[in-house]
Amino acid sequence: MAYVKDLSDIPLKPLQETFVDDPTSLEEIYIDELIFDLEHKLKNINKLSIFHAIYILSQSVQNIIKLQSDPVLFQQFKNEQLANHEFTRVSSHSLLRSHTPPLSPPLKFAKLSQPIYPQYSFKESTPDSLANEEVTPDSIEEQEPKEPPYIPIKQLVKELKLDPVSDPVTNLNLDSFKKEVLFNRDSKRIEQNQHLLKIFNLVKVPPLTIDEFLLRIKTYSSSISVSAYIHTASMMFKLCILLDIIPLSPVNVYRFILASLRCSTKKLEDVYQKQKSFATVGGVSTRDLYRLEVGFLYLCNFKLVLGEATLNKFLNQDFVDLHTFVKENYQS
């Protein structure tokens, strides 16, 4: 048995996160402890429980709503975040933050209000009408299948490369982000976004809180993963703060959560809930859910998938900065 004369001679293990049970409710999560773990990278996208993910999403949208209620503080925080992304060309022009667009008829330019399935005339599609239809030479040529070119297997194997991509599209890319910011400042793009925002507005605020709404989704749509919730939180931060194209409010936040979660789930998950069931959980019709999804896809320019580095940056930096800024500038 080795004898140690001094306690300083005892080798100490490096600091590690102690074992704790995952929270079973939102009340068991303490925001200061969570911020500490995220800031010091003790937690990342792979070390979060489902309640952690729901809590982060809820806190993100609530802090964004609170921040956007003050245009001066919002612009200050936005400038700081753009500076962190090495983007200093911040225009003084900004969308109005205090009011969301009023309710209006369904969109015409995006054709979101049109039926999903076209209307067919049964008189024109009867067997007799099809049999009497004249076939032109052009249609005969179009119906003839063309044989695709044959590529030998050896050539495919030889040219196939499985090396990791040096700069995948899901990673952080400064040039791509700058182009996206400038793209969303185009006047035509701003006008289109203003039309898209109208479909997310409710007539009045629902009687349940954001936490209760997310817990309802978690209860009846339990297959949604941690990644989908964090994707939604990161997308809302990007669209509301960095790109500044969504004025979030208590009137539209519920539908934005619903649309973003549904789009992320369809893109990320192998198995997801049927459209009608999820629409019932969210309190909307199936048709409205489709419209919300399409509207959200156009708002985010169909860029849904974020890489692990991007999600961890949101958790360890963006979410921490948002919470700290709101805590320092607003009285709870």
Coordinates of C-alpha atoms in Angstrom, one line a residue:
M1 CA 0.0 0.0 0.0
A2 CA 1.5 3.3 -1.1
Y3 CA 1.9 6.0 1.6
V4 CA 1.3 9.6 0.6
K5 CA 2.9 12.3 2.8
D6 CA 1.0 15.3 1.4
L7 CA -2.4 15.7 0.0
S8 CA -1.0 17.8 -2.8
D9 CA 0.7 14.6 -4.1
I10 CA -2.6 13.0 -4.8
P11 CA -3.4 13.3 -8.5
L12 CA -6.8 14.9 -9.0
K13 CA -9.2 14.0 -11.8
P14 CA -10.3 16.7 -14.2
L15 CA -13.7 18.4 -13.6
Q16 CA -16.5 16.4 -15.2
E17 CA -20.3 16.7 -15.1
T18 CA -21.6 14.7 -12.2
F19 CA -24.3 12.2 -12.8
V20 CA -27.8 13.5 -12.4
D21 CA -31.1 12.2 -13.5
D22 CA -32.8 13.8 -16.5
P23 CA -35.6 16.1 -15.5
T24 CA -39.1 14.7 -15.7
S25 CA -40.8 18.1 -16.0
L26 CA -40.0 21.7 -16.8
E27 CA -40.2 22.7 -13.1
E28 CA -37.1 20.6 -12.4
I29 CA -35.0 22.7 -14.7
Y30 CA -33.1 25.6 -13.2
I31 CA -32.2 28.2 -15.8
D32 CA -28.9 29.3 -14.0
E33 CA -27.6 25.8 -13.9
L34 CA -28.6 25.1 -17.5
I35 CA -26.9 28.3 -18.7
F36 CA -23.7 27.4 -16.7
D37 CA -23.6 24.0 -18.3
L38 CA -24.2 25.3 -21.8
E39 CA -21.7 28.2 -21.4
H40 CA -18.9 25.9 -20.2
K41 CA -19.9 23.3 -22.8
L42 CA -20.8 20.7 -20.2
K43 CA -24.0 20.1 -22.3
N44 CA -24.4 20.0 -26.0
I45 CA -26.9 18.7 -28.6
N46 CA -26.0 15.1 -27.6
K47 CA -26.4 15.6 -23.9
L48 CA -29.8 17.2 -23.6
S49 CA -33.0 15.5 -22.4
I50 CA -36.3 16.1 -24.1
F51 CA -37.4 18.5 -21.3
H52 CA -34.2 20.4 -21.7
A53 CA -34.9 20.9 -25.4
I54 CA -38.5 22.0 -24.8
Y55 CA -37.4 24.4 -22.1
I56 CA -34.7 25.9 -24.4
L57 CA -37.3 26.4 -27.2
S58 CA -39.8 27.9 -24.8
Q59 CA -37.3 30.3 -23.3
S60 CA -35.9 31.3 -26.7
V61 CA -39.2 32.4 -28.2
Q62 CA -40.4 34.1 -24.9
N63 CA -37.1 36.1 -24.7
I64 CA -37.4 37.0 -28.4
I65 CA -40.9 38.3 -27.9
K66 CA -39.8 40.3 -24.9
L67 CA -36.7 41.7 -26.7
Q68 CA -38.6 42.7 -29.8
S69 CA -41.0 44.7 -27.7
D70 CA -38.3 47.3 -27.3
P71 CA -36.9 48.3 -30.8
V72 CA -33.8 50.0 -29.3
L73 CA -32.7 47.0 -27.2
F74 CA -33.6 44.7 -30.0
Q75 CA -31.4 46.6 -32.5
Q76 CA -28.5 46.7 -30.0
F77 CA -28.7 42.9 -29.4
K78 CA -29.0 42.3 -33.1
N79 CA -25.9 44.4 -33.9
E80 CA -23.9 42.5 -31.2
Q81 CA -24.9 39.2 -32.7
L82 CA -24.1 40.2 -36.3
A83 CA -20.7 41.5 -35.0
N84 CA -20.2 38.0 -33.5
H85 CA -20.8 36.6 -36.9
E86 CA -18.3 39.1 -38.4
F87 CA -21.1 40.9 -40.2
T88 CA -20.8 44.7 -39.5
R89 CA -22.9 46.1 -42.4
V90 CA -26.0 46.6 -40.3
S91 CA -28.5 48.8 -42.1
S92 CA -30.5 51.3 -40.1
H93 CA -33.6 50.1 -41.9
S94 CA -35.5 47.6 -39.9
L95 CA -38.9 46.1 -40.1
L96 CA -41.5 47.4 -37.6
R97 CA -41.3 45.4 -34.4
S98 CA -44.3 46.7 -32.5
H99 CA -47.0 45.5 -34.8
T100 CA -47.4 42.3 -36.8
P101 CA -49.2 42.5 -40.2
P102 CA -53.0 42.5 -39.9
L103 CA -55.2 39.6 -40.9
S104 CA -55.8 39.4 -44.6
P105 CA -57.3 37.0 -47.3
P106 CA -55.2 34.0 -48.3
L107 CA -52.1 34.6 -50.4
K108 CA -52.4 34.8 -54.1
F109 CA -48.8 34.9 -55.2
A110 CA -47.9 31.7 -53.4
K111 CA -51.2 30.0 -54.2
L112 CA -51.4 28.7 -50.7
S113 CA -55.2 29.0 -50.6
Q114 CA -55.9 26.9 -53.6
P115 CA -57.0 23.3 -53.2
I116 CA -54.2 20.8 -52.9
Y117 CA -55.7 18.5 -55.5
P118 CA -56.8 19.9 -58.9
Q119 CA -60.5 19.7 -59.9
Y120 CA -61.0 17.2 -62.6
S121 CA -63.9 17.0 -65.1
F122 CA -65.4 13.5 -65.1
K123 CA -67.0 14.1 -68.5
E124 CA -63.6 14.6 -70.1
S125 CA -62.0 11.5 -68.5
T126 CA -64.6 8.8 -69.3
P127 CA -63.3 5.7 -71.1
D128 CA -65.2 6.7 -74.3
S129 CA -63.7 10.2 -74.4
L130 CA -60.2 8.7 -73.8
A131 CA -60.7 6.1 -76.6
N132 CA -61.8 8.8 -79.1
E133 CA -59.0 11.1 -78.3
E134 CA -56.7 11.7 -81.2
V135 CA -53.0 11.0 -80.7
T136 CA -50.6 13.2 -82.5
P137 CA -47.2 12.1 -83.7
D138 CA -45.5 14.3 -81.1
S139 CA -47.3 12.6 -78.3
I140 CA -46.2 9.2 -79.7
E141 CA -42.6 10.2 -79.6
E142 CA -43.0 11.5 -76.1
Q143 CA -44.4 8.1 -75.0
E144 CA -41.5 6.2 -76.3
P145 CA -39.1 5.4 -73.5
K146 CA -35.5 6.4 -73.9
E147 CA -32.9 4.0 -72.7
P148 CA -30.5 5.7 -70.2
P149 CA -26.8 5.5 -70.9
Y150 CA -25.1 2.5 -69.3
I151 CA -22.3 3.2 -66.8
P152 CA -20.1 0.2 -65.9
I153 CA -20.0 -0.7 -62.2
K154 CA -16.2 -0.6 -62.2
Q155 CA -16.3 3.0 -63.4
L156 CA -18.8 4.0 -60.7
V157 CA -16.7 2.4 -58.0
K158 CA -13.5 4.0 -59.3
E159 CA -15.0 7.5 -59.4
L160 CA -16.9 7.2 -56.1
K161 CA -15.4 9.2 -53.2
L162 CA -16.5 8.8 -49.6
D163 CA -14.0 11.3 -48.2
P164 CA -15.5 13.8 -45.7
V165 CA -16.5 17.0 -47.3
S166 CA -14.2 19.9 -46.3
D167 CA -17.0 22.4 -46.1
P168 CA -20.5 20.8 -45.9
V169 CA -23.5 23.0 -46.4
T170 CA -24.7 22.3 -42.9
N171 CA -21.6 23.8 -41.2
L172 CA -21.0 27.4 -40.2
N173 CA -20.1 29.5 -43.3
L174 CA -19.6 33.2 -43.0
D175 CA -19.9 33.9 -46.7
S176 CA -23.1 32.0 -47.0
F177 CA -24.5 33.8 -44.0
K178 CA -23.6 37.2 -45.4
K179 CA -25.3 36.4 -48.7
E180 CA -28.4 35.3 -46.8
V181 CA -28.6 38.5 -44.8
L182 CA -28.3 40.7 -47.9
F183 CA -30.8 38.5 -49.8
N184 CA -33.4 39.1 -47.2
R185 CA -32.9 42.8 -47.3
D186 CA -34.1 43.0 -50.9
S187 CA -37.3 45.0 -51.3
K188 CA -39.1 42.3 -53.2
R189 CA -38.1 39.7 -50.6
I190 CA -39.3 42.0 -47.8
E191 CA -42.6 42.4 -49.5
Q192 CA -43.0 38.7 -50.0
N193 CA -42.2 38.0 -46.3
Q194 CA -44.8 40.5 -45.2
H195 CA -47.4 38.6 -47.1
L196 CA -46.2 35.2 -45.7
L197 CA -46.4 36.5 -42.1
K198 CA -50.1 37.1 -42.3
I199 CA -51.0 33.4 -42.3
F200 CA -49.4 32.9 -38.9
N201 CA -51.6 35.4 -37.1
L202 CA -54.4 34.3 -34.8
V203 CA -57.5 36.3 -34.0
K204 CA -56.6 36.2 -30.3
V205 CA -54.1 34.7 -28.0
P206 CA -54.9 31.1 -27.0
P207 CA -55.8 30.4 -23.3
L208 CA -52.7 28.2 -22.8
T209 CA -49.1 29.4 -22.2
I210 CA -46.2 28.5 -24.5
D211 CA -45.0 26.0 -22.0
E212 CA -48.4 24.3 -21.9
F213 CA -48.6 24.3 -25.7
L214 CA -45.1 22.6 -26.0
L215 CA -46.0 20.1 -23.3
R216 CA -49.2 19.3 -25.2
I217 CA -47.2 18.6 -28.3
K218 CA -44.7 16.5 -26.3
T219 CA -47.5 14.4 -24.8
Y220 CA -49.5 13.7 -28.0
S221 CA -46.5 13.8 -30.4
S222 CA -43.9 12.0 -28.4
S223 CA -41.9 10.9 -31.4
I224 CA -40.4 14.4 -31.9
S225 CA -36.7 14.3 -31.0
V226 CA -34.4 16.6 -29.1
S227 CA -32.8 17.6 -32.4
A228 CA -36.1 18.8 -33.8
Y229 CA -36.8 21.0 -30.8
I230 CA -33.3 22.5 -30.9
H231 CA -33.5 23.0 -34.7
T232 CA -36.8 24.9 -34.1
A233 CA -35.2 27.1 -31.4
S234 CA -32.1 27.8 -33.6
M235 CA -34.3 28.6 -36.7
M236 CA -36.4 31.0 -34.7
F237 CA -33.4 32.8 -33.4
K238 CA -31.9 33.1 -36.9
L239 CA -35.2 34.3 -38.5
C240 CA -36.2 36.7 -35.7
I241 CA -32.8 38.1 -34.6
L242 CA -30.1 37.6 -37.3
L243 CA -32.2 37.9 -40.4
D244 CA -34.9 40.1 -38.7
I245 CA -37.7 38.9 -40.9
I246 CA -40.2 37.6 -38.3
P247 CA -41.7 40.0 -35.7
L248 CA -42.6 37.4 -33.1
S249 CA -45.6 38.1 -30.9
P250 CA -48.0 36.2 -28.6
V251 CA -50.5 36.2 -31.5
N252 CA -48.2 34.3 -34.0
V253 CA -45.7 32.4 -31.9
Y254 CA -47.9 29.3 -31.6
R255 CA -48.2 28.8 -35.3
F256 CA -44.6 29.5 -35.9
I257 CA -43.7 26.8 -33.3
L258 CA -46.1 24.4 -35.0
A259 CA -44.9 25.0 -38.5
S260 CA -41.2 25.0 -37.6
L261 CA -41.5 21.8 -35.6
R262 CA -43.5 20.0 -38.3
C263 CA -41.0 21.0 -41.0
S264 CA -38.0 20.0 -38.9
T265 CA -39.6 16.7 -38.0
K266 CA -40.4 15.8 -41.6
K267 CA -36.8 16.6 -42.6
L268 CA -35.0 15.0 -39.7
E269 CA -37.0 12.1 -38.5
D270 CA -37.4 8.7 -40.1
V271 CA -40.9 8.2 -38.6
Y272 CA -43.2 11.1 -37.8
Q273 CA -46.9 11.5 -37.0
K274 CA -49.6 11.7 -39.6
Q275 CA -50.6 15.1 -40.8
K276 CA -54.2 15.0 -39.5
S277 CA -53.1 13.8 -36.1
F278 CA -50.5 16.5 -35.7
A279 CA -52.9 19.1 -36.9
T280 CA -55.3 18.1 -34.2
V281 CA -52.6 18.3 -31.6
G282 CA -51.7 21.8 -32.8
G283 CA -55.3 23.0 -32.9
V284 CA -55.4 23.7 -36.6
S285 CA -57.0 22.1 -39.7
T286 CA -55.0 19.9 -42.0
R287 CA -55.3 22.5 -44.8
D288 CA -54.0 25.3 -42.5
L289 CA -51.1 23.1 -41.4
Y290 CA -50.0 22.6 -45.0
R291 CA -50.2 26.4 -45.5
L292 CA -48.2 27.1 -42.4
E293 CA -45.5 24.6 -43.5
V294 CA -45.2 26.1 -47.0
G295 CA -45.2 29.6 -45.6
F296 CA -42.4 28.8 -43.2
L297 CA -40.4 27.0 -45.9
Y298 CA -40.4 30.2 -48.0
L299 CA -39.5 32.3 -45.0
C300 CA -36.4 30.2 -44.2
N301 CA -35.7 29.8 -48.0
F302 CA -36.0 26.0 -47.6
K303 CA -32.8 25.9 -45.4
L304 CA -33.9 23.6 -42.6
V305 CA -31.0 21.3 -41.9
L306 CA -28.4 22.7 -39.5
G307 CA -25.1 20.9 -38.7
E308 CA -24.0 19.7 -35.3
A309 CA -21.5 22.6 -35.0
T310 CA -24.2 25.2 -35.8
L311 CA -26.6 23.7 -33.2
N312 CA -23.9 23.6 -30.5
K313 CA -23.0 27.2 -31.3
F314 CA -26.6 28.2 -30.8
L315 CA -26.7 26.3 -27.5
N316 CA -23.3 27.4 -26.1
Q317 CA -23.3 31.0 -27.4
D318 CA -26.5 32.4 -29.0
F319 CA -29.0 31.1 -26.4
V320 CA -26.7 32.1 -23.5
D321 CA -26.2 35.6 -25.0
L322 CA -30.0 36.0 -25.5
H323 CA -30.8 34.9 -21.9
T324 CA -28.0 37.1 -20.4
F325 CA -29.0 40.2 -22.4
V326 CA -32.7 39.9 -21.5
K327 CA -31.9 39.2 -17.9
E328 CA -29.7 42.3 -17.7
N329 CA -32.0 44.7 -19.4
Y330 CA -35.5 43.5 -18.3
Q331 CA -37.0 43.3 -14.9
S332 CA -38.4 39.8 -14.3

